[in-house]
């Protein structure tokens, strides 16, 4: 016998009402197991995720744009904070530019020094990147014109598969610099380490530094702080995306460099003194 609901003796479940759940509705244990997961359900995870930006003070769901302060006083303080942060970021870079002064120029303007120091700038498939290749080209020109007698290449060799100094040496010998006139520093992990090691490990007192224009002022300042009478050759580069990235990165690096020049910490790896530079100079007088 069919029941009054048209079933086979068992009452059919009444379908859940459509639309939003009434505010404060308590679900029974039976119905809680089959909650709706529709986005318009205020109790569903999807509905909560859509409303999350609004709960965090953002605009409409899906638009992750912060609301600006409404009062003029808060807006003014926000602008002042941004300006102060920009000024603080520019102070170290400005100081280094002033400190380097007129000690930066071209290969033709560089004074005669016994040693040129070339800072590493990365490898690509085991060969120097274009920026590093341009630095090495400038160093090779300094050697050919008799401005320097020895080239000290300083870079990162912290991993077996990554060897900047040897790649730099290979490039220079291919540009006519004799192998015995090239000295390698395998622990030049950053500019400060390279400058300190050039002074304390290799005994360099006076040198021509070679790097890109956006980096050379920092290099000159750091090497002077390390006790080297330094002159910098700034290699020109086209104003491409890499150049702008390097300039922006320089602002961030200037803060650390200022602390290094002030506190003068030991490099990451100091090690014993090496006679590579003095032996290369002696070989040139034979």
PDB file of C-alpha atoms in Angstrom:
ATOM      1  CA  UNK A   1       0.000   0.000   0.000  1.00  0.00           C
ATOM      2  CA  UNK A   2       1.367   3.343  -0.965  1.00  0.00           C
ATOM      3  CA  UNK A   3       1.706   6.011   1.644  1.00  0.00           C
ATOM      4  CA  UNK A   4       0.047   9.344   1.423  1.00  0.00           C
ATOM      5  CA  UNK A   5       3.179  10.832  -0.104  1.00  0.00           C
ATOM      6  CA  UNK A   6       3.092   8.337  -2.954  1.00  0.00           C
ATOM      7  CA  UNK A   7       6.080   6.307  -1.618  1.00  0.00           C
ATOM      8  CA  UNK A   8       6.351   2.615  -0.786  1.00  0.00           C
ATOM      9  CA  UNK A   9       5.349   3.000   2.837  1.00  0.00           C
ATOM     10  CA  UNK A  10       8.303   5.298   3.690  1.00  0.00           C
ATOM     11  CA  UNK A  11       7.951   9.045   3.882  1.00  0.00           C
ATOM     12  CA  UNK A  12      10.085  10.976   1.430  1.00  0.00           C
ATOM     13  CA  UNK A  13      12.444  13.575   2.787  1.00  0.00           C
ATOM     14  CA  UNK A  14      11.299  17.093   2.315  1.00  0.00           C
ATOM     15  CA  UNK A  15      13.724  18.954   0.001  1.00  0.00           C
ATOM     16  CA  UNK A  16      15.872  21.607   1.618  1.00  0.00           C
ATOM     17  CA  UNK A  17      14.610  25.150   0.996  1.00  0.00           C
ATOM     18  CA  UNK A  18      16.449  27.074  -1.690  1.00  0.00           C
ATOM     19  CA  UNK A  19      18.100  30.406  -1.181  1.00  0.00           C
ATOM     20  CA  UNK A  20      20.195  31.595   1.728  1.00  0.00           C
ATOM     21  CA  UNK A  21      20.121  29.941   5.076  1.00  0.00           C
ATOM     22  CA  UNK A  22      18.261  32.013   7.689  1.00  0.00           C
ATOM     23  CA  UNK A  23      20.626  33.865   9.989  1.00  0.00           C
ATOM     24  CA  UNK A  24      21.327  31.913  13.162  1.00  0.00           C
ATOM     25  CA  UNK A  25      19.848  28.655  11.830  1.00  0.00           C
ATOM     26  CA  UNK A  26      21.080  25.618  13.712  1.00  0.00           C
ATOM     27  CA  UNK A  27      21.436  22.486  11.632  1.00  0.00           C
ATOM     28  CA  UNK A  28      20.489  19.117  12.990  1.00  0.00           C
ATOM     29  CA  UNK A  29      23.227  16.453  13.025  1.00  0.00           C
ATOM     30  CA  UNK A  30      21.495  14.684  10.139  1.00  0.00           C
ATOM     31  CA  UNK A  31      21.243  17.715   7.884  1.00  0.00           C
ATOM     32  CA  UNK A  32      24.672  19.075   8.875  1.00  0.00           C
ATOM     33  CA  UNK A  33      26.334  16.271   6.951  1.00  0.00           C
ATOM     34  CA  UNK A  34      24.868  17.444   3.663  1.00  0.00           C
ATOM     35  CA  UNK A  35      25.388  21.209   3.833  1.00  0.00           C
ATOM     36  CA  UNK A  36      25.202  23.028   0.568  1.00  0.00           C
ATOM     37  CA  UNK A  37      28.575  24.024  -0.900  1.00  0.00           C
ATOM     38  CA  UNK A  38      27.044  26.622  -3.182  1.00  0.00           C
ATOM     39  CA  UNK A  39      28.762  30.031  -3.338  1.00  0.00           C
ATOM     40  CA  UNK A  40      25.559  31.736  -2.220  1.00  0.00           C
ATOM     41  CA  UNK A  41      25.533  29.697   0.997  1.00  0.00           C
ATOM     42  CA  UNK A  42      26.871  31.978   3.760  1.00  0.00           C
ATOM     43  CA  UNK A  43      28.028  28.939   5.747  1.00  0.00           C
ATOM     44  CA  UNK A  44      29.992  27.322   2.902  1.00  0.00           C
ATOM     45  CA  UNK A  45      33.771  27.673   2.505  1.00  0.00           C
ATOM     46  CA  UNK A  46      33.296  29.108  -0.979  1.00  0.00           C
ATOM     47  CA  UNK A  47      31.060  31.898   0.310  1.00  0.00           C
ATOM     48  CA  UNK A  48      33.546  32.710   3.077  1.00  0.00           C
ATOM     49  CA  UNK A  49      36.450  32.820   0.577  1.00  0.00           C
ATOM     50  CA  UNK A  50      34.554  35.232  -1.644  1.00  0.00           C
ATOM     51  CA  UNK A  51      33.829  37.524   1.267  1.00  0.00           C
ATOM     52  CA  UNK A  52      37.365  37.305   2.699  1.00  0.00           C
ATOM     53  CA  UNK A  53      38.697  40.403   0.848  1.00  0.00           C
ATOM     54  CA  UNK A  54      35.825  42.446   2.246  1.00  0.00           C
ATOM     55  CA  UNK A  55      36.532  41.191   5.759  1.00  0.00           C
ATOM     56  CA  UNK A  56      40.190  42.251   5.363  1.00  0.00           C
ATOM     57  CA  UNK A  57      39.260  45.799   4.391  1.00  0.00           C
ATOM     58  CA  UNK A  58      39.669  45.354   0.651  1.00  0.00           C
ATOM     59  CA  UNK A  59      37.257  46.265  -2.073  1.00  0.00           C
ATOM     60  CA  UNK A  60      34.702  44.054  -3.762  1.00  0.00           C
ATOM     61  CA  UNK A  61      35.480  40.302  -3.937  1.00  0.00           C
ATOM     62  CA  UNK A  62      38.152  39.567  -6.514  1.00  0.00           C
ATOM     63  CA  UNK A  63      39.619  43.103  -6.453  1.00  0.00           C
ATOM     64  CA  UNK A  64      42.687  43.047  -4.277  1.00  0.00           C
ATOM     65  CA  UNK A  65      43.182  46.820  -4.036  1.00  0.00           C
ATOM     66  CA  UNK A  66      43.640  48.333  -0.603  1.00  0.00           C
ATOM     67  CA  UNK A  67      41.447  51.170   0.487  1.00  0.00           C
ATOM     68  CA  UNK A  68      43.243  54.476   0.893  1.00  0.00           C
ATOM     69  CA  UNK A  69      42.893  56.296   4.197  1.00  0.00           C
ATOM     70  CA  UNK A  70      39.981  58.711   4.128  1.00  0.00           C
ATOM     71  CA  UNK A  71      41.287  61.432   6.427  1.00  0.00           C
ATOM     72  CA  UNK A  72      43.757  63.999   5.162  1.00  0.00           C
ATOM     73  CA  UNK A  73      45.886  63.621   8.257  1.00  0.00           C
ATOM     74  CA  UNK A  74      46.439  59.909   7.710  1.00  0.00           C
ATOM     75  CA  UNK A  75      47.052  60.447   3.993  1.00  0.00           C
ATOM     76  CA  UNK A  76      49.634  63.120   4.747  1.00  0.00           C
ATOM     77  CA  UNK A  77      51.459  60.853   7.193  1.00  0.00           C
ATOM     78  CA  UNK A  78      51.422  58.037   4.671  1.00  0.00           C
ATOM     79  CA  UNK A  79      52.993  60.250   2.009  1.00  0.00           C
ATOM     80  CA  UNK A  80      55.582  61.518   4.509  1.00  0.00           C
ATOM     81  CA  UNK A  81      56.488  57.938   5.410  1.00  0.00           C
ATOM     82  CA  UNK A  82      56.988  56.976   1.775  1.00  0.00           C
ATOM     83  CA  UNK A  83      59.143  60.041   1.133  1.00  0.00           C
ATOM     84  CA  UNK A  84      61.235  59.347   4.254  1.00  0.00           C
ATOM     85  CA  UNK A  85      61.798  55.738   3.163  1.00  0.00           C
ATOM     86  CA  UNK A  86      62.946  56.883  -0.293  1.00  0.00           C
ATOM     87  CA  UNK A  87      65.342  59.417   1.227  1.00  0.00           C
ATOM     88  CA  UNK A  88      66.828  56.826   3.573  1.00  0.00           C
ATOM     89  CA  UNK A  89      67.338  54.453   0.643  1.00  0.00           C
ATOM     90  CA  UNK A  90      69.113  57.158  -1.388  1.00  0.00           C
ATOM     91  CA  UNK A  91      71.438  58.404   1.370  1.00  0.00           C
ATOM     92  CA  UNK A  92      73.997  55.521   1.215  1.00  0.00           C
ATOM     93  CA  UNK A  93      74.135  55.579  -2.599  1.00  0.00           C
ATOM     94  CA  UNK A  94      74.561  59.366  -2.613  1.00  0.00           C
ATOM     95  CA  UNK A  95      77.327  59.168  -0.016  1.00  0.00           C
ATOM     96  CA  UNK A  96      79.223  56.576  -2.078  1.00  0.00           C
ATOM     97  CA  UNK A  97      78.935  58.696  -5.194  1.00  0.00           C
ATOM     98  CA  UNK A  98      80.387  61.659  -3.335  1.00  0.00           C
ATOM     99  CA  UNK A  99      83.065  59.507  -1.702  1.00  0.00           C
ATOM    100  CA  UNK A 100      84.235  58.144  -5.062  1.00  0.00           C
ATOM    101  CA  UNK A 101      84.318  61.708  -6.392  1.00  0.00           C
ATOM    102  CA  UNK A 102      86.545  62.132  -9.422  1.00  0.00           C
ATOM    103  CA  UNK A 103      88.063  58.663  -9.034  1.00  0.00           C
ATOM    104  CA  UNK A 104      85.806  57.205 -11.735  1.00  0.00           C
ATOM    105  CA  UNK A 105      86.373  57.460 -15.487  1.00  0.00           C
ATOM    106  CA  UNK A 106      86.974  55.543 -18.700  1.00  0.00           C
ATOM    107  CA  UNK A 107      89.788  53.205 -19.719  1.00  0.00           C
ATOM    108  CA  UNK A 108      91.481  56.116 -21.510  1.00  0.00           C
ATOM    109  CA  UNK A 109      91.296  58.284 -18.385  1.00  0.00           C
ATOM    110  CA  UNK A 110      92.493  55.593 -15.973  1.00  0.00           C
ATOM    111  CA  UNK A 111      95.916  56.188 -14.385  1.00  0.00           C
ATOM    112  CA  UNK A 112      98.701  53.646 -14.708  1.00  0.00           C
ATOM    113  CA  UNK A 113      98.525  51.110 -11.902  1.00  0.00           C
ATOM    114  CA  UNK A 114     100.148  47.705 -11.583  1.00  0.00           C
ATOM    115  CA  UNK A 115      96.916  45.813 -10.898  1.00  0.00           C
ATOM    116  CA  UNK A 116      93.407  45.820 -12.331  1.00  0.00           C
ATOM    117  CA  UNK A 117      90.648  44.207 -10.251  1.00  0.00           C
ATOM    118  CA  UNK A 118      87.651  42.785 -12.139  1.00  0.00           C
ATOM    119  CA  UNK A 119      84.568  41.904 -10.089  1.00  0.00           C
ATOM    120  CA  UNK A 120      82.488  38.878 -11.030  1.00  0.00           C
ATOM    121  CA  UNK A 121      79.021  39.398 -12.542  1.00  0.00           C
ATOM    122  CA  UNK A 122      77.646  35.919 -13.091  1.00  0.00           C
ATOM    123  CA  UNK A 123      77.961  33.072 -15.567  1.00  0.00           C
ATOM    124  CA  UNK A 124      75.612  31.722 -18.200  1.00  0.00           C
ATOM    125  CA  UNK A 125      76.185  28.083 -19.148  1.00  0.00           C
ATOM    126  CA  UNK A 126      79.703  28.288 -17.747  1.00  0.00           C
ATOM    127  CA  UNK A 127      80.679  31.426 -19.655  1.00  0.00           C
ATOM    128  CA  UNK A 128      80.700  35.079 -18.558  1.00  0.00           C
ATOM    129  CA  UNK A 129      77.421  36.934 -18.874  1.00  0.00           C
ATOM    130  CA  UNK A 130      77.425  39.900 -21.282  1.00  0.00           C
ATOM    131  CA  UNK A 131      77.959  42.351 -18.431  1.00  0.00           C
ATOM    132  CA  UNK A 132      80.920  40.381 -17.099  1.00  0.00           C
ATOM    133  CA  UNK A 133      82.324  40.011 -20.614  1.00  0.00           C
ATOM    134  CA  UNK A 134      82.236  43.795 -21.029  1.00  0.00           C
ATOM    135  CA  UNK A 135      84.167  44.223 -17.780  1.00  0.00           C
ATOM    136  CA  UNK A 136      86.780  41.740 -18.990  1.00  0.00           C
ATOM    137  CA  UNK A 137      87.025  43.517 -22.346  1.00  0.00           C
ATOM    138  CA  UNK A 138      87.833  46.745 -20.498  1.00  0.00           C
ATOM    139  CA  UNK A 139      90.477  44.972 -18.395  1.00  0.00           C
ATOM    140  CA  UNK A 140      92.055  43.466 -21.528  1.00  0.00           C
ATOM    141  CA  UNK A 141      92.197  46.954 -23.037  1.00  0.00           C
ATOM    142  CA  UNK A 142      93.917  48.291 -19.921  1.00  0.00           C
ATOM    143  CA  UNK A 143      96.514  45.543 -20.253  1.00  0.00           C
ATOM    144  CA  UNK A 144      97.086  46.071 -23.995  1.00  0.00           C
ATOM    145  CA  UNK A 145      97.586  49.827 -23.530  1.00  0.00           C
ATOM    146  CA  UNK A 146     100.076  49.257 -20.698  1.00  0.00           C
ATOM    147  CA  UNK A 147      97.877  50.830 -17.999  1.00  0.00           C
ATOM    148  CA  UNK A 148      98.105  47.659 -15.865  1.00  0.00           C
ATOM    149  CA  UNK A 149     100.484  44.717 -15.664  1.00  0.00           C
ATOM    150  CA  UNK A 150      98.368  42.147 -13.792  1.00  0.00           C
ATOM    151  CA  UNK A 151      94.643  41.410 -13.761  1.00  0.00           C
ATOM    152  CA  UNK A 152      93.099  40.096 -10.535  1.00  0.00           C
ATOM    153  CA  UNK A 153      89.777  38.385 -11.258  1.00  0.00           C
ATOM    154  CA  UNK A 154      87.616  37.983  -8.165  1.00  0.00           C
ATOM    155  CA  UNK A 155      84.417  35.988  -8.075  1.00  0.00           C
ATOM    156  CA  UNK A 156      82.358  33.170  -6.612  1.00  0.00           C
ATOM    157  CA  UNK A 157      83.569  29.564  -6.535  1.00  0.00           C
ATOM    158  CA  UNK A 158      81.535  28.372  -3.560  1.00  0.00           C
ATOM    159  CA  UNK A 159      80.221  25.414  -5.600  1.00  0.00           C
ATOM    160  CA  UNK A 160      82.160  22.948  -7.738  1.00  0.00           C
ATOM    161  CA  UNK A 161      79.874  23.506 -10.728  1.00  0.00           C
ATOM    162  CA  UNK A 162      80.107  27.318 -10.501  1.00  0.00           C
ATOM    163  CA  UNK A 163      83.554  28.858 -11.075  1.00  0.00           C
ATOM    164  CA  UNK A 164      83.582  32.537 -11.989  1.00  0.00           C
ATOM    165  CA  UNK A 165      87.364  33.149 -11.721  1.00  0.00           C
ATOM    166  CA  UNK A 166      88.330  30.315 -14.076  1.00  0.00           C
ATOM    167  CA  UNK A 167      85.709  31.391 -16.619  1.00  0.00           C
ATOM    168  CA  UNK A 168      87.062  34.948 -16.398  1.00  0.00           C
ATOM    169  CA  UNK A 169      90.619  33.708 -16.854  1.00  0.00           C
ATOM    170  CA  UNK A 170      89.661  31.720 -19.953  1.00  0.00           C
ATOM    171  CA  UNK A 171      87.921  34.758 -21.445  1.00  0.00           C
ATOM    172  CA  UNK A 172      90.930  37.036 -20.810  1.00  0.00           C
ATOM    173  CA  UNK A 173      93.444  34.624 -22.324  1.00  0.00           C
ATOM    174  CA  UNK A 174      91.210  34.507 -25.393  1.00  0.00           C
ATOM    175  CA  UNK A 175      91.508  38.318 -25.566  1.00  0.00           C
ATOM    176  CA  UNK A 176      95.310  38.306 -25.525  1.00  0.00           C
ATOM    177  CA  UNK A 177      96.128  38.583 -21.797  1.00  0.00           C
ATOM    178  CA  UNK A 178      98.876  36.045 -20.902  1.00  0.00           C
ATOM    179  CA  UNK A 179      97.795  33.412 -18.391  1.00  0.00           C
ATOM    180  CA  UNK A 180     100.739  34.188 -16.106  1.00  0.00           C
ATOM    181  CA  UNK A 181      99.499  37.786 -15.784  1.00  0.00           C
ATOM    182  CA  UNK A 182      96.099  36.708 -14.436  1.00  0.00           C
ATOM    183  CA  UNK A 183      95.527  36.012 -10.728  1.00  0.00           C
ATOM    184  CA  UNK A 184      92.360  34.370  -9.434  1.00  0.00           C
ATOM    185  CA  UNK A 185      90.528  35.064  -6.192  1.00  0.00           C
ATOM    186  CA  UNK A 186      88.021  32.258  -5.669  1.00  0.00           C
ATOM    187  CA  UNK A 187      86.355  33.740  -2.570  1.00  0.00           C
ATOM    188  CA  UNK A 188      85.150  37.109  -3.838  1.00  0.00           C
ATOM    189  CA  UNK A 189      81.578  36.451  -2.749  1.00  0.00           C
ATOM    190  CA  UNK A 190      80.616  40.132  -2.738  1.00  0.00           C
ATOM    191  CA  UNK A 191      82.244  43.512  -3.347  1.00  0.00           C
ATOM    192  CA  UNK A 192      83.414  43.982   0.248  1.00  0.00           C
ATOM    193  CA  UNK A 193      84.962  40.513   0.403  1.00  0.00           C
ATOM    194  CA  UNK A 194      86.753  41.134  -2.900  1.00  0.00           C
ATOM    195  CA  UNK A 195      88.204  44.446  -1.707  1.00  0.00           C
ATOM    196  CA  UNK A 196      89.363  43.142   1.682  1.00  0.00           C
ATOM    197  CA  UNK A 197      90.901  40.023   0.185  1.00  0.00           C
ATOM    198  CA  UNK A 198      92.673  42.052  -2.520  1.00  0.00           C
ATOM    199  CA  UNK A 199      94.315  44.064   0.261  1.00  0.00           C
ATOM    200  CA  UNK A 200      94.943  41.479   2.992  1.00  0.00           C
ATOM    201  CA  UNK A 201      95.435  38.277   0.982  1.00  0.00           C
ATOM    202  CA  UNK A 202      96.981  39.466  -2.284  1.00  0.00           C
ATOM    203  CA  UNK A 203      98.760  42.575  -0.991  1.00  0.00           C
ATOM    204  CA  UNK A 204      97.196  45.039  -3.445  1.00  0.00           C
ATOM    205  CA  UNK A 205      97.782  48.661  -2.377  1.00  0.00           C
ATOM    206  CA  UNK A 206      96.851  50.521  -5.590  1.00  0.00           C
ATOM    207  CA  UNK A 207      94.513  49.286  -8.312  1.00  0.00           C
ATOM    208  CA  UNK A 208      92.189  50.128 -11.167  1.00  0.00           C
ATOM    209  CA  UNK A 209      88.749  48.641 -10.517  1.00  0.00           C
ATOM    210  CA  UNK A 210      86.556  47.550 -13.438  1.00  0.00           C
ATOM    211  CA  UNK A 211      82.770  47.260 -13.255  1.00  0.00           C
ATOM    212  CA  UNK A 212      79.563  48.746 -14.681  1.00  0.00           C
ATOM    213  CA  UNK A 213      78.756  52.394 -14.105  1.00  0.00           C
ATOM    214  CA  UNK A 214      75.980  51.742 -11.605  1.00  0.00           C
ATOM    215  CA  UNK A 215      78.312  49.609  -9.419  1.00  0.00           C
ATOM    216  CA  UNK A 216      81.709  51.247  -9.762  1.00  0.00           C
ATOM    217  CA  UNK A 217      81.138  54.013  -7.188  1.00  0.00           C
ATOM    218  CA  UNK A 218      80.311  51.433  -4.536  1.00  0.00           C
ATOM    219  CA  UNK A 219      83.342  49.361  -5.509  1.00  0.00           C
ATOM    220  CA  UNK A 220      85.691  52.355  -5.266  1.00  0.00           C
ATOM    221  CA  UNK A 221      84.283  53.399  -1.888  1.00  0.00           C
ATOM    222  CA  UNK A 222      84.548  49.906  -0.432  1.00  0.00           C
ATOM    223  CA  UNK A 223      88.097  49.330  -1.683  1.00  0.00           C
ATOM    224  CA  UNK A 224      89.184  52.688  -0.305  1.00  0.00           C
ATOM    225  CA  UNK A 225      87.641  51.719   3.035  1.00  0.00           C
ATOM    226  CA  UNK A 226      89.628  48.471   2.855  1.00  0.00           C
ATOM    227  CA  UNK A 227      92.867  50.442   2.411  1.00  0.00           C
ATOM    228  CA  UNK A 228      93.343  50.370  -1.378  1.00  0.00           C
ATOM    229  CA  UNK A 229      94.115  53.501  -3.395  1.00  0.00           C
ATOM    230  CA  UNK A 230      91.467  52.762  -6.012  1.00  0.00           C
ATOM    231  CA  UNK A 231      90.397  54.286  -9.316  1.00  0.00           C
ATOM    232  CA  UNK A 232      87.281  52.973 -11.048  1.00  0.00           C
ATOM    233  CA  UNK A 233      86.565  52.338 -14.712  1.00  0.00           C
ATOM    234  CA  UNK A 234      82.828  52.416 -15.318  1.00  0.00           C
ATOM    235  CA  UNK A 235      81.820  50.295 -18.310  1.00  0.00           C
ATOM    236  CA  UNK A 236      78.976  51.816 -20.326  1.00  0.00           C
ATOM    237  CA  UNK A 237      75.926  49.693 -21.050  1.00  0.00           C
ATOM    238  CA  UNK A 238      72.711  50.297 -23.027  1.00  0.00           C
ATOM    239  CA  UNK A 239      69.746  51.377 -20.909  1.00  0.00           C
ATOM    240  CA  UNK A 240      67.945  48.053 -21.135  1.00  0.00           C
ATOM    241  CA  UNK A 241      65.947  46.096 -18.538  1.00  0.00           C
ATOM    242  CA  UNK A 242      69.130  44.595 -17.070  1.00  0.00           C
ATOM    243  CA  UNK A 243      70.642  48.038 -16.581  1.00  0.00           C
ATOM    244  CA  UNK A 244      67.573  49.345 -14.765  1.00  0.00           C
ATOM    245  CA  UNK A 245      67.447  46.205 -12.630  1.00  0.00           C
ATOM    246  CA  UNK A 246      71.101  46.691 -11.716  1.00  0.00           C
ATOM    247  CA  UNK A 247      70.482  50.310 -10.759  1.00  0.00           C
ATOM    248  CA  UNK A 248      67.533  49.362  -8.550  1.00  0.00           C
ATOM    249  CA  UNK A 249      69.517  46.550  -6.963  1.00  0.00           C
ATOM    250  CA  UNK A 250      72.344  48.977  -6.293  1.00  0.00           C
ATOM    251  CA  UNK A 251      70.076  51.074  -4.067  1.00  0.00           C
ATOM    252  CA  UNK A 252      69.361  48.029  -1.925  1.00  0.00           C
ATOM    253  CA  UNK A 253      73.036  46.983  -1.838  1.00  0.00           C
ATOM    254  CA  UNK A 254      74.224  50.451  -0.846  1.00  0.00           C
ATOM    255  CA  UNK A 255      72.793  50.076   2.647  1.00  0.00           C
ATOM    256  CA  UNK A 256      74.826  46.935   3.340  1.00  0.00           C
ATOM    257  CA  UNK A 257      77.895  48.500   1.731  1.00  0.00           C
ATOM    258  CA  UNK A 258      77.644  51.529   4.019  1.00  0.00           C
ATOM    259  CA  UNK A 259      77.582  49.227   7.051  1.00  0.00           C
ATOM    260  CA  UNK A 260      80.574  47.293   5.695  1.00  0.00           C
ATOM    261  CA  UNK A 261      82.546  50.511   5.198  1.00  0.00           C
ATOM    262  CA  UNK A 262      81.631  51.653   8.709  1.00  0.00           C
ATOM    263  CA  UNK A 263      82.061  48.401  10.654  1.00  0.00           C
ATOM    264  CA  UNK A 264      84.742  46.795   8.421  1.00  0.00           C
ATOM    265  CA  UNK A 265      83.913  43.146   9.129  1.00  0.00           C
ATOM    266  CA  UNK A 266      86.124  40.279   8.044  1.00  0.00           C
ATOM    267  CA  UNK A 267      85.118  38.662   4.749  1.00  0.00           C
ATOM    268  CA  UNK A 268      83.252  35.367   4.729  1.00  0.00           C
ATOM    269  CA  UNK A 269      86.523  33.562   4.038  1.00  0.00           C
ATOM    270  CA  UNK A 270      89.887  35.204   4.698  1.00  0.00           C
ATOM    271  CA  UNK A 271      92.493  32.442   4.589  1.00  0.00           C
ATOM    272  CA  UNK A 272      96.282  32.709   4.342  1.00  0.00           C
ATOM    273  CA  UNK A 273      98.183  35.294   2.322  1.00  0.00           C
ATOM    274  CA  UNK A 274      98.901  34.490  -1.308  1.00  0.00           C
ATOM    275  CA  UNK A 275     101.800  35.635  -3.492  1.00  0.00           C
ATOM    276  CA  UNK A 276      99.980  35.387  -6.799  1.00  0.00           C
ATOM    277  CA  UNK A 277     100.046  39.128  -7.564  1.00  0.00           C
ATOM    278  CA  UNK A 278     103.660  39.691  -6.511  1.00  0.00           C
ATOM    279  CA  UNK A 279     104.827  36.655  -8.502  1.00  0.00           C
ATOM    280  CA  UNK A 280     102.900  37.806 -11.590  1.00  0.00           C
ATOM    281  CA  UNK A 281     104.482  41.258 -11.300  1.00  0.00           C
ATOM    282  CA  UNK A 282     107.933  39.723 -10.885  1.00  0.00           C
ATOM    283  CA  UNK A 283     107.360  37.557 -13.966  1.00  0.00           C
ATOM    284  CA  UNK A 284     106.631  40.666 -15.979  1.00  0.00           C
ATOM    285  CA  UNK A 285     110.030  42.197 -15.172  1.00  0.00           C
ATOM    286  CA  UNK A 286     112.071  39.215 -16.380  1.00  0.00           C
TER     287      UNK A 286
END
